[in-house]
XYZ file of C-alpha atoms in Angstrom:
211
model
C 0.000 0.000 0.000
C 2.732 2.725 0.591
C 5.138 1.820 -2.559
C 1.222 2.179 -4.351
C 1.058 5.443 -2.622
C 4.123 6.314 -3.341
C 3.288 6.324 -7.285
C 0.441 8.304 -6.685
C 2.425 11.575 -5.274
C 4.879 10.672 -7.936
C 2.381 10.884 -10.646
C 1.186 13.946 -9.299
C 4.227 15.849 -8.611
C 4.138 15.209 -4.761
C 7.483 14.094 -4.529
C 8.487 14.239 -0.600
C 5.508 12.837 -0.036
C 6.357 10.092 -2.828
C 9.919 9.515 -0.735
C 8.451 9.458 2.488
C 6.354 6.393 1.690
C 8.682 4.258 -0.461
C 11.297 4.475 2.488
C 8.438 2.980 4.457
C 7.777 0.481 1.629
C 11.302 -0.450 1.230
C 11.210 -1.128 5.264
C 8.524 -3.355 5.290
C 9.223 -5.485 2.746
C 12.278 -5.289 0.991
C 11.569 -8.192 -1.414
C 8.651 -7.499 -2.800
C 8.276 -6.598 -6.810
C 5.497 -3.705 -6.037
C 7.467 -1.906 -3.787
C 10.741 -2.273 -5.930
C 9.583 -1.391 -9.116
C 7.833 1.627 -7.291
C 11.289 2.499 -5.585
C 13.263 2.044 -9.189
C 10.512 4.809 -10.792
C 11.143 7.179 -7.955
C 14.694 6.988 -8.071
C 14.860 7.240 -11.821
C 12.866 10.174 -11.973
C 15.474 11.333 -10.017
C 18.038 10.415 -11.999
C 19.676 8.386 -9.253
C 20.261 5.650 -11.726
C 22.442 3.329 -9.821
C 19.233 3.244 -7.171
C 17.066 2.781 -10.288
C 19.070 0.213 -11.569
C 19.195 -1.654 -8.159
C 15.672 -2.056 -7.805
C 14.826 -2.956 -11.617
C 17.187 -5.564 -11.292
C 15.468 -7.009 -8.290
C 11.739 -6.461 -9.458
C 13.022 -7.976 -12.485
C 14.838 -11.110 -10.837
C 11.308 -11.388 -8.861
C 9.041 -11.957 -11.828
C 10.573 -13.734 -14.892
C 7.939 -12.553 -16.930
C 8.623 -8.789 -16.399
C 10.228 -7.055 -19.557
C 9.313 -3.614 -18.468
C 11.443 -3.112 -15.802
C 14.237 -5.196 -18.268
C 13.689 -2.487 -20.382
C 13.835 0.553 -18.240
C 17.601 -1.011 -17.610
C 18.724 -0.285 -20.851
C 18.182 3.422 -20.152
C 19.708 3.261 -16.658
C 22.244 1.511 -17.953
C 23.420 3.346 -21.233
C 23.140 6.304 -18.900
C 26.001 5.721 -16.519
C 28.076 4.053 -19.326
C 27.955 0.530 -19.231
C 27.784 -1.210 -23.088
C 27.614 -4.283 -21.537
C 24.612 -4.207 -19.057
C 23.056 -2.415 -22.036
C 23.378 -5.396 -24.337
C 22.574 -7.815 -21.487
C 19.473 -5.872 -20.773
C 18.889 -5.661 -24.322
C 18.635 -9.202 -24.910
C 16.414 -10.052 -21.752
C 13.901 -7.356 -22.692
C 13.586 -8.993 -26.097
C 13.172 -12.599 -25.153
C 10.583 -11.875 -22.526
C 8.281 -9.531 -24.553
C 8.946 -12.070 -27.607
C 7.074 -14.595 -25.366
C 4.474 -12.219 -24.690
C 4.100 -11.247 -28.346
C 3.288 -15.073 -28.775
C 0.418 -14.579 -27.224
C -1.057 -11.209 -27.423
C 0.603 -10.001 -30.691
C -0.595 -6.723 -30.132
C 0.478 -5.772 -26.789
C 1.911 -2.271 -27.041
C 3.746 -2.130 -23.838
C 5.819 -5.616 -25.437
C 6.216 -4.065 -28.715
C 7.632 -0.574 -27.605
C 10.093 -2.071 -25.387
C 10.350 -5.008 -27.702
C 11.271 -2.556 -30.082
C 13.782 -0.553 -28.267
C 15.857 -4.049 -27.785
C 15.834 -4.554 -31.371
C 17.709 -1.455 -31.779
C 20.066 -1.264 -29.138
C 21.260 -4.824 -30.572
C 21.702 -3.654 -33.992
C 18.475 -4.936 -35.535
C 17.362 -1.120 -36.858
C 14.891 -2.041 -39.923
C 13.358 -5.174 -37.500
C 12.760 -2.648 -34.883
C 11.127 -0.241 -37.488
C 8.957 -2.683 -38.539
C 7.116 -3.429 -34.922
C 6.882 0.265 -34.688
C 5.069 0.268 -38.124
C 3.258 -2.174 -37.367
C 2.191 -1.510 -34.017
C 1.452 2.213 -34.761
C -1.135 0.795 -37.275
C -3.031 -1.312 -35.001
C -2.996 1.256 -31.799
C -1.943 4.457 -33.249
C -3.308 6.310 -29.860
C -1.533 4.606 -27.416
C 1.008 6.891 -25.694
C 2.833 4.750 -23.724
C 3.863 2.650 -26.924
C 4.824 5.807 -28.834
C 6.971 7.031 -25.662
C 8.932 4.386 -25.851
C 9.479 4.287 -29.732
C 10.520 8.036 -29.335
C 13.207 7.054 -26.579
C 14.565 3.963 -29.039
C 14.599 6.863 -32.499
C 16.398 9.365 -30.013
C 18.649 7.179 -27.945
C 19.815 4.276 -30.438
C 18.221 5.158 -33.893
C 19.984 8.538 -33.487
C 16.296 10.113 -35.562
C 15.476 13.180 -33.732
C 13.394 14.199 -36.283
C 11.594 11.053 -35.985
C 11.272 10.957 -32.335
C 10.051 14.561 -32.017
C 7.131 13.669 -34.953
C 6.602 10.342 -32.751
C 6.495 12.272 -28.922
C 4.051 15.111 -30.844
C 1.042 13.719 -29.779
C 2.299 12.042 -26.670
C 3.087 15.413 -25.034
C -0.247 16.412 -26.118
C -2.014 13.769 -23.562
C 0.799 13.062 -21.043
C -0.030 12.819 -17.508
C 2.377 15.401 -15.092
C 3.677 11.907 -14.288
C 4.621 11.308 -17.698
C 6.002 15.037 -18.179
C 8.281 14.765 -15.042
C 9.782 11.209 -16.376
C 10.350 12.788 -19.790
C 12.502 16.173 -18.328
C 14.721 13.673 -16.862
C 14.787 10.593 -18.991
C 18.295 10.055 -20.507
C 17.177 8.587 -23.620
C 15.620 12.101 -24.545
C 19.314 13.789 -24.156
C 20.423 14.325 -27.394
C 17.050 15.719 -28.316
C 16.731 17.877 -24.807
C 18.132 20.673 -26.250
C 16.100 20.970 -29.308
C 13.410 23.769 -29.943
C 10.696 21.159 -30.389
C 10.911 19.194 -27.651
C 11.497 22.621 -25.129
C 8.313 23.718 -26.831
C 6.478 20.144 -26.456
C 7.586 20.450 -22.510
C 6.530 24.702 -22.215
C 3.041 23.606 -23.934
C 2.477 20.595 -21.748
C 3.327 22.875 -18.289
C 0.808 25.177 -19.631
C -1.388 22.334 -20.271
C -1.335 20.683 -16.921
C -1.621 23.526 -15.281
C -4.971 24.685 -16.630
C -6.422 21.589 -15.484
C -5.228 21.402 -11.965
């Protein structure tokens, strides 16, 4: 119940109040895949990556099935430098939302990190194709199209691309979403650019009509 809490105030910018509970979390119950995969979100928004990377390695040694938290490696781990982890993370992420893709073909959270594997292991045009594909079947889902914009930005090196692909994203995005995006690595090389700063400036404005 706190590391659930805890995502709450994240999502809506309370983020003492977000710390305050996952230290309670992380007391309680240490081993638990909720409360870990809550802890890795916190920390990465704060981009204390080795934290993140701590806790997405344990929610994802918890559940063998989870490819999300697989995949949020490969950021934390191309962002402090280390090709290898990247690769490892990489491959994991690939054959666990494979698997998944067996049997719901069409799950977009599996395809957009699916997707972002592909590329970081070299496989550019394969990784183009689920995007293609996927943006065909579920063109409005924003989650899928975050993540294709962090694999054109981060390992297609397409910044035109992934500003055309986070458009509409930035549109809808939660102030959840908005705070993970101003910190996410993968969006570096693009951070600077006068589309995304004016993608961010619109969203503020946005979000802050509506609280």
């Amino acid at each position: 119940a706190h590391a659930v809490k805890a995502r709450i105030f994240s999502e809506t910018g309370r983020q003492d109040e977000a710390a305050t509970e996952i230290k309670i979390a992380l007391r309680l119950d240490p081993e638990s895949y909720e409360v870990n995969r809550s802890a890795a979100y916190l920390s990465f928004r704060d981009r204390r990556m080795e934290d993140a990377i701590r806790h997405f390695e344990k929610a994802m040694s918890l559940v063998g099935a989870d490819f999300s938290s697989a995949g949020m490696l490969i950021s934390c781990y191309n962002a402090v430098g280390n090709s290898q982890a990247v690769l490892r993370a990489a491959q994991i992420t690939l054959e666990r939302t494979e698997k998944v893709l067996t049997l719901d073909r069409n799950n977009g959270t599996a395809i957009g990190h699916g997707s972002n594997a592909l590329a970081v292991l070299g496989q550019a045009e394969r990784a183009k194709e689920w995007m293609n594909r996927a943006l065909l079947v579920d063109p409005d889902n924003y989650n899928m199209r975050y993540n294709f914009a962090c694999s054109l930005a981060a390992y297609l090196k397409d910044s035109s691309a992934a500003l055309d692909m986070l458009e509409p994203v930035f549109a809808h995005m939660s102030t959840g979403l908005l705070m993970h995006a101003k910190v996410d690595p993968d969006f570096d090389h693009i951070r600077d650019d006068p589309r995304f700063k004016a993608m961010i400036a619109a969203a503020e404005v946005r979000l802050a009509g509506s609280s």
